[in-house]
Structure formats: structure tokens, C-alpha cells
Amino acid sequence: MAEVTPMMQKYLETKEEYPDCILFYRLGDFYEMFFEDALTASKELEITLTGKSCGLEERAPMCGVPFHAVDGYLNKLVAKGYKVAICEQVEDPKLAKGLVKREVVRIVTPGTNTNFQAIDEGRNNFIMCIAYFQGKTGISIADVTTGDYYLTEVEDNRKLLDEINKYSPSEIICNDAFLLSGIDIEDLKGRMHVAIYPLEPHFFDEERGRKSLLKHFHVTTLMGMGIEDFPSGLIAAGGLMQYLSDTQKTSLEHITHLYPYLTSKYMLLDSSTRRNLELTETLREKQKRGSLLWVLDKTKTAMGARTLRQFVEQPLIDKSKIEMRLNSVEALSKQAIERDEIREYLNPIYDLERLLGKVSYRSANPRDLIAFRNSLKMLPHIKTLLGDFQDALLSEIDGEIDAFDDICTLIENAIEEDPPVAIKEGGIIKTGFDETIDKLRHAKTEGKDWLAKLEEEDRERTGIKNLKIKYNKVFGYYYEVTNSYQSMVPDDYIRKQTLANAERYTNARLKELEDMILNAEDKLFSLEYDMFCQLRDAIAGEMERIQRTAKAVAKLDVLASFSFVAERNHYVRPAINEKGVIDIKGGRHPVVEQMISDEMFISNDTYLDNNKYCVSIITGPNMAGKSTYMRQAALIVLMAQIGCFVPAASANIGLVDRIFTRVGASDDLASGQSTFMVEMNEVANILRNATVNSLLILDEIGRGTSTFDGLSIAWAVIEHISNKKLLGAKTLFATHYHELTELEGKMNNVNNYCIAVKEKGDDIVFLRKIIKGGADKSYGIQVAKLAGVPDMVIDRAKEIVAQLCDNDILEKVQSITVNQKDTKHKAVKYDEVDLSQMSLFDTVKDEDVLNELKEIDVTTLTPLDALNTLYRLQNKLKNRWG
């Protein structure tokens, strides 16, 4: 086999070290890819595939991208789930002997991409490490752009999925056991667009992980970090740190803390609830507009936007912490002028957290530092305004914000007002900051003036009237003295060259000027770069100070946003109780009221507790507003528990540990599950995991199957929920099974409500008002008419519904005995065929029986004849129906 060229040999050696990455190999002004990488990249990036002679019989497939435009291509590959290894030239080609030395300087993955163009400034770009073990699963999460780093543990797959949905990571690294856990990996990849990479077992070695953390945080023990109580989480955090060190190849000094947390410290929101309540994006379009986050996010900074998202994703369940936030929002609202001034000062503040990430990666440029300085200039004004507030949390925030006079002054004195983006082409450091830089800069522009001045000074000093300073490429700058003045040459002159009628000299002063003039530009650029790096390192040295300030500014931004939204949308402060009572007067849906411009939103009351008002059964036609009403109640509770004012006339919110929703229906065809199966899976999850302190939002339970089966399931679910010995959770239950309204009289904690409707002949008007009592009909035909169903279909539907009403099942429902015991229910056969259903489709089959029944004159039959006739007809039907 032919030998490859030396360059290709080096490439292949590097590629062998990173087999799972696409290797961007720097050659001059391009990053080149070869062989399989070239085939993949040319297809994914839609760039030309060429070939390169490399010593083999066939040319190696090759493609490339220009180094100055690499970010766009890199982002495209990473967004598609590829890892990209960046191999750079690490020595000056002019100084290289033989091949230029190259090294992989960084591996870019979906969860470690730091390019601002590729990531949303308003959300974190999380990478998650999962150490899956029997009994306890360790989870660690990091954002390398901001320095956030967390760990926790969960007991089961359901809670693990809740954490995945909460953080929505762009990359998951895991042990092999996670792939065999039963969690639908393909669903995570497809629906959530998560790149999932299993790692080798050594990443999950406890001792190696511990050493990795000790090394990173420069400590000798982990005891003081509060993470020893999370053994599985510690393994995940150690594995994540090893992975980040291996891929980022930098110190990651902006990751200054590892924060452990318990999932039980926050309200539990499963993936269905997050989707159905549209907390951060809409259900259909996956857009921010139309979500709760869209309504609440009036933050001024990128840090604030990310913190607000975290607040919405993690509602509190600690009453004192909720009250602290509410106190701050109230204080800001009472001093609206000062609040608006604070928001004005927040507006120019740069993304301090991600700037620190760039500083840590040594990628921050001069303009970043100017933006940083401009941000720091706002902080003293904010601190002054915060001093006017008498509030504990705002005072705490004030104490955490540093004015940074030292750093601000340093940048102010050092960096030009309008510096270039490039850091190796000069023009960065201000005149007057460094004497050497000033001299070099003057040498570049004023060198001729300096030489003329020196020539004049030496002419006067020596008395040599024809003394001249000249230049050539061989000897550089020199003094030229004719032979007639040789006796006057001073002692500090050093002979360089002898000519026929003159001598050429130099001295220390001329050599200094020569060096400054000839090498001024190169030295200037190099010195400015070094000075800028020192400045950047000085900022890196204040990492913890800046991070603490950034977190405080972000929190202040969120609270100010809450206050601003509350004032603009007429929200009120909710009272918080621990008695389990939810009492909302004049509640409104926070999103829907913002989306409807021409009509006023109709407010409604909600009252739930753990006693008499445990379950509310809500009936009414489609489109009347049942789902909106129930979501509205859930969102008001959630808003209260993130510390925000709520859309209501008044609200007293009992703390809720979990919110569960079962809303809407959709087939999960990818996993082969029908609408009904998806619905039952969600119901099972709710009944297993809800507690007495949970809030349940259940919409149309049982509608995905036959009428009797659906009604029976809905009935049994309400029985189970309302039974305090089994669950007793606060529940809003919307249904079209009006028969369920019978439960109000049979259970002492079930109450009927309905949506008010006004009838005008065959037409209806939805009043959108919740009133006490149950609806007596569904108005389905009227809704169909509103939707534009043809009149002939509407008329036929009226005929059929009139016939069906004759076979009403209400009497059967009224005879059902409510099971209030916490024992197993007696087995009931729900698949037995009901005659009223049978007659819809099989009248022909039993027409003879029906005809005979019609023709019998019961007045002429003796009791014995009647019994014999009934027995004969019954046997005939039994033989047919089994």
C-alpha cells in the first residue's frame, strides 16, 4: 500500500484520537475535512466535494470552509447533532521547521456551543449528565456559556423525565444503563431534539469524578460543598466535569460553584403539564408568543430573561420564599417611578454571565470589554435607587451588587472607545495608558520627525555641520560623517562601515530609534495584544464578584418585570395559605386576555379546598370556555407560587406541591399508542403520583372510548380522587358526561358547575360565565351549526338525538351506588352490549322479535302466557347474541 504524505499522516493520527468527531483541520485560510468527514460535511453543509492527492492510489475526498466564516458552518453541523473537533495551527508558519504544529484546541458539541449566533440569549444552553443506577439516578446540569452547574438525584424514570423536560438540555451524556432504562430515547431525540451520547465507563468512576471536581475547584475536600449527600449526583457531576475538561480544553474558571438541590423543594410539573399549560411555548406552533412566559417576560437583560424562565419552570413551595418575592414586587409597584428608572438603567446592561464565559474561553474581544464597562457604569445608579426601598429581598440584592469602580476605571483608562473586533491588529489600547505602547505608536507615525530631531541635536552636539542620518536595507539607519570631520566624531559613535570619502556610524540612541521605527508595528500589535490579555485576565480574576452581581441583577430584573406586568395588566397580590384553600375571585386567563383585542375577557371565580369543595365537575358545550377556565385556575396558582401577582380581583392561594393536567387528545402514532391509550397513561400517572396537596386539571376523561366505558372510567376516577383515604386532591373536572352531575348528591365533596349559555331559538350564545349547577345538555348540534356544518346534516342530527333521548341512560346512572370505600371495586363487565346501542346498528337482525312484540295484545294474555312469550323471545335473543 502506498504511503500517505506527511501532512495526511498527521491528519490521520489526529483523526484517530477523535473518531466520533468531524475534524476541522486548519490548512492556511481554510478548515479542511477529508475522507468520511468530507463526505458527511459536504452533504450536511451543501458545499462542494473535491479531492486531494495524498499518496494513495485514489485522491482523498475533501471539502473545506474558510476560517473567517467557520461559525456558520460549525453551528449548522452542531445543530444536527454532530461533534466537531477544531484542529488549529499552534505555531507561526514563518518559524516552523517542517510541518506546522497543529493541535485540537476544542471540541464543539450541541451542549457546549458558545457561539452567540447559535444560542438563544433568553434561555440556557444546558448539557446534562445522567448516571443511571438502580434505585437512584444522579443528574448533573451545566451551561458552559454562563457557568451554571447543578446536581441532584431522582428515584424513578418519571422524575428523571420531569428533570429532562424542566431543563430541556440540547445534549445528554450518559452511562450505558440509561439507554436500557426503558425511557424512550428516540422520543427525546426526535421530539425534544436532544443529542444523546453514551460515555465510556471510566467517566462514571466515582474516584476519578471526585478527583476531577477537587482539581477544578482547587480544594482538598468536597465536604464543604454540600454535595456529599448526593452520591449518585456526585458521580454525574464528576463525569460531566471530566467530559467538559476533555472537550473544552480550557480551565472553565467561570464555573465557580456546584449547586446541589432537592427536586422536592420545587413544585412538580410533568411534561404534560408544561405542554398543556403552555408555560414557555405554545402547544401547536412551539412559539414563545402565546405562552405564559411571553406575558410575564418584560425583562431588560438576557440574564433576567433566563432567570424568569427558571422561575416559571421551577415554582416554589416554600411560603416564606414566595412571600419575600411578593413583598419585593409590591414594594416596586408602590414606587413605580423608581422601578421604571431601575428598568431604564437595566436596559443597557450586557449579558455579564456569558461575557464571563467568553473571558474564561479567552474569546472576549475589546468591544466586549467596552460593553462590559458600559454595563458597570449603570450599577452605581441602580444601587442608589435600591437604597430607597425598605424591602428585605431588594436590600439583599443591593448588597450583592458590586459597583466595580476599580474594573470600570481600568477599562475606561485602557481600552479605546471604539476598538476593533480583532485583537491582534492594534488600535485597542488608549494613548497614555502605557508608555512603551505610546512610543511604538509614535514611532510608527512620527519616526521621520524623530530622526530629523536627532540629526539636528547631534549636529549641534558634535559640531559636525554636514552630519546626516541615512538608511539602507543592509545597514539600516546610520550617521554618515565625511573624512574632513573625522576628528570631531564623539566617543559614543560606533563605526559600522568605511567608505572612500566618509565613515558610517551608529550609537545606542540611534539603535533604539531604529528598532522602534523598523519593528514598531509588529511590536505595537504584539504589545497591545499582551496588554489586552492582561486586562482580560484581570477581569477573570474577579469572576466570583462579577457572577454574584450578575445573579443579583438578573433577579432584580425579574422582580421589576413582575411589577411592571402587574401594573399594566391589573394584577393583584395573592395571599398565600397552607390550609389547602384556593379562593380566586374574578380570575382571568393571563394569556387569553392579552390575545383578544376586541372583546373583554369574562372573569370567573374558583373555590377549591380539601373538604366540601374538593372536586368541581364542570359541564357545558364545546367552545364555551371550560378548558380556558381550568387552565386559568392552574396558571393563577402557578403564578402565585413563582412570586408574581395574579390576574384576579382577589386571590387566596393554598400551596400546591404538584399540578397535573390531562387536557386534549392526540394519537402518539410513533409509539403505536391511540388517543385513548395516551389518555389512560396520563390518568394512571396522575392517580399514582398526585397527593392531597396537588391540583388536578382533568378535561374530558374517557371520551376516547365508547360512551359507557368512558362514563364508567370518569365516574371511577372521580370516586378515587374525592375519597380522602385514597387521594383527596383538589380537582377541576370538565366533562360532557352530564350523568356525572349525579355525583353531587352522592358525594359530599363533589360540586357541579357549568358554563352559562343563552339560547335564541336554534342558536346559542356563550356567556363564558361559570355558574353553580350542571348543564342539562351539550348543545353539540348548535356548536356544529356555528362551525358551518350543512343544514341537512344538522336537521338529521336533530332527528337522531330525539330518538336517542328516548333511550336515556340517566335512570341507570341514578341507580349506581357510589363506592366510597378504599377497597378494590367489584369486577364489572363493561363490554356487555347494551340494547339501546345495539338497536342503532342491528335492528335488521332482530326485526322479527321487535315485530312480534309490537303485534302482541298484552290485554288478552294470561300471566302464564306472558311469561312463556317473554321466555321464548329472550331465548331467541340469547341464541343470537351469545
Short mmCIF file of C-alpha atoms in Angstrom, two decimals, residues 322-479:
data_model
loop_
_atom_site.label_atom_id
_atom_site.label_comp_id
_atom_site.label_asym_id
_atom_site.label_seq_id
_atom_site.Cartn_x
_atom_site.Cartn_y
_atom_site.Cartn_z
CA ILE A 322 -42.82 33.17 47.93
CA GLU A 323 -43.81 35.96 50.32
CA MET A 324 -40.33 37.52 50.00
CA ARG A 325 -40.73 37.76 46.23
CA LEU A 326 -44.27 39.09 46.54
CA ASN A 327 -43.10 41.71 49.06
CA SER A 328 -40.46 42.91 46.59
CA VAL A 329 -42.94 43.07 43.71
CA GLU A 330 -45.32 45.06 45.91
CA ALA A 331 -42.54 47.42 47.00
CA LEU A 332 -41.52 48.03 43.38
CA SER A 333 -45.15 48.61 42.40
CA LYS A 334 -45.66 51.15 45.18
CA GLN A 335 -42.61 53.11 43.98
CA ALA A 336 -43.29 52.86 40.26
CA ILE A 337 -41.15 55.87 39.32
CA GLU A 338 -38.06 54.40 40.97
CA ARG A 339 -38.90 50.99 39.44
CA ASP A 340 -39.09 52.44 35.95
CA GLU A 341 -35.79 54.24 36.50
CA ILE A 342 -34.21 50.94 37.55
CA ARG A 343 -35.55 49.34 34.37
CA GLU A 344 -34.04 52.15 32.32
CA TYR A 345 -30.64 51.53 33.89
CA LEU A 346 -31.03 47.78 33.38
CA ASN A 347 -31.66 48.22 29.65
CA PRO A 348 -28.03 48.84 28.53
CA ILE A 349 -26.58 46.08 30.74
CA TYR A 350 -24.72 43.47 28.73
CA ASP A 351 -25.03 39.71 29.28
CA LEU A 352 -22.49 39.62 32.12
CA GLU A 353 -22.77 35.86 32.65
CA ARG A 354 -22.00 34.99 29.05
CA LEU A 355 -19.29 37.63 28.90
CA LEU A 356 -17.56 35.78 31.74
CA GLY A 357 -17.87 32.60 29.69
CA LYS A 358 -16.09 34.35 26.82
CA VAL A 359 -13.44 35.65 29.22
CA SER A 360 -12.90 32.12 30.53
CA TYR A 361 -12.59 30.79 26.97
CA ARG A 362 -10.25 33.69 26.12
CA SER A 363 -12.55 34.68 23.28
CA ALA A 364 -13.76 38.05 24.65
CA ASN A 365 -12.77 40.87 22.30
CA PRO A 366 -12.17 44.60 23.00
CA ARG A 367 -15.73 45.54 22.13
CA ASP A 368 -16.99 43.01 24.70
CA LEU A 369 -14.95 44.82 27.36
CA ILE A 370 -16.35 48.20 26.32
CA ALA A 371 -19.88 46.79 26.58
CA PHE A 372 -18.89 45.34 29.96
CA ARG A 373 -17.64 48.75 31.12
CA ASN A 374 -20.84 50.44 29.92
CA SER A 375 -22.78 47.88 31.92
CA LEU A 376 -20.75 48.51 35.05
CA LYS A 377 -21.45 52.23 34.77
CA MET A 378 -25.16 51.51 35.33
CA LEU A 379 -24.63 49.67 38.63
CA PRO A 380 -23.97 52.66 40.94
CA HIS A 381 -27.21 54.28 39.74
CA ILE A 382 -29.14 51.05 40.38
CA LYS A 383 -27.63 50.73 43.85
CA THR A 384 -28.61 54.33 44.65
CA LEU A 385 -32.22 53.67 43.64
CA LEU A 386 -32.36 50.37 45.57
CA GLY A 387 -31.33 52.29 48.68
CA ASP A 388 -34.75 53.99 48.61
CA PHE A 389 -36.62 50.70 49.14
CA GLN A 390 -37.48 49.25 52.53
CA ASP A 391 -37.65 45.61 51.48
CA ALA A 392 -35.61 42.63 52.67
CA LEU A 393 -35.05 40.94 49.29
CA LEU A 394 -34.30 44.20 47.48
CA SER A 395 -31.83 45.11 50.22
CA GLU A 396 -30.22 41.70 49.84
CA ILE A 397 -29.93 42.28 46.07
CA ASP A 398 -28.44 45.72 46.72
CA GLY A 399 -25.79 44.13 48.94
CA GLU A 400 -24.92 41.55 46.28
CA ILE A 401 -24.42 44.15 43.53
CA ASP A 402 -20.85 45.46 43.38
CA ALA A 403 -20.22 48.87 41.81
CA PHE A 404 -16.86 47.69 40.33
CA ASP A 405 -15.25 51.13 40.39
CA ASP A 406 -11.82 49.51 40.05
CA ILE A 407 -12.60 47.44 36.95
CA CYS A 408 -14.63 50.22 35.38
CA THR A 409 -11.76 52.68 35.81
CA LEU A 410 -9.24 50.16 34.47
CA ILE A 411 -11.21 49.52 31.28
CA GLU A 412 -12.01 53.22 30.94
CA ASN A 413 -8.31 54.12 31.03
CA ALA A 414 -7.06 51.19 28.95
CA ILE A 415 -9.41 50.48 26.04
CA GLU A 416 -10.21 52.80 23.13
CA GLU A 417 -13.84 53.96 22.91
CA ASP A 418 -14.38 52.36 19.51
CA PRO A 419 -11.89 49.49 19.36
CA PRO A 420 -11.67 46.92 16.57
CA VAL A 421 -13.10 43.40 16.95
CA ALA A 422 -9.73 41.82 16.07
CA ILE A 423 -7.31 41.58 18.99
CA LYS A 424 -4.04 41.17 17.05
CA GLU A 425 -4.17 44.19 14.77
CA GLY A 426 -3.66 47.03 17.24
CA GLY A 427 -5.84 50.05 17.88
CA ILE A 428 -7.01 48.66 21.23
CA ILE A 429 -5.08 50.44 24.00
CA LYS A 430 -5.67 54.11 24.73
CA THR A 431 -2.86 56.66 24.39
CA GLY A 432 -1.42 57.46 27.79
CA PHE A 433 -2.09 54.06 29.37
CA ASP A 434 1.31 52.53 28.64
CA GLU A 435 4.50 54.50 27.87
CA THR A 436 6.04 51.79 25.67
CA ILE A 437 2.89 51.45 23.56
CA ASP A 438 2.80 55.22 23.18
CA LYS A 439 6.41 55.27 21.95
CA LEU A 440 5.81 52.47 19.49
CA ARG A 441 2.68 54.13 18.20
CA HIS A 442 4.58 57.42 17.78
CA ALA A 443 7.45 55.59 16.15
CA LYS A 444 5.14 54.23 13.55
CA THR A 445 3.69 57.62 12.68
CA GLU A 446 6.39 60.08 13.73
CA GLY A 447 9.63 58.20 13.02
CA LYS A 448 10.92 60.66 10.39
CA ASP A 449 10.39 63.60 12.74
CA TRP A 450 12.32 61.79 15.49
CA LEU A 451 15.26 61.11 13.09
CA ALA A 452 15.36 64.71 11.90
CA LYS A 453 15.30 65.90 15.51
CA LEU A 454 18.13 63.51 16.48
CA GLU A 455 20.18 64.58 13.45
CA GLU A 456 19.80 68.24 14.44
CA GLU A 457 20.65 67.53 18.09
CA ASP A 458 23.82 65.55 17.19
CA ARG A 459 24.90 68.14 14.64
CA GLU A 460 24.84 70.76 17.37
CA ARG A 461 26.39 68.42 19.99
CA THR A 462 29.33 67.35 17.78
CA GLY A 463 29.78 70.47 15.68
CA ILE A 464 29.80 68.30 12.51
CA LYS A 465 27.91 70.61 10.14
CA ASN A 466 27.28 68.04 7.37
CA LEU A 467 26.25 65.16 9.72
CA LYS A 468 23.39 63.18 8.21
CA ILE A 469 21.29 60.21 9.25
CA LYS A 470 20.74 57.85 6.31
CA TYR A 471 19.21 54.41 5.70
CA ASN A 472 19.74 51.33 3.57
CA LYS A 473 18.37 47.81 3.77
CA VAL A 474 21.73 46.26 4.65
CA PHE A 475 22.86 48.51 7.48
CA GLY A 476 19.60 50.13 8.47
CA TYR A 477 19.91 53.66 9.94
CA TYR A 478 23.37 55.21 10.41
CA TYR A 479 25.23 58.51 10.86
#
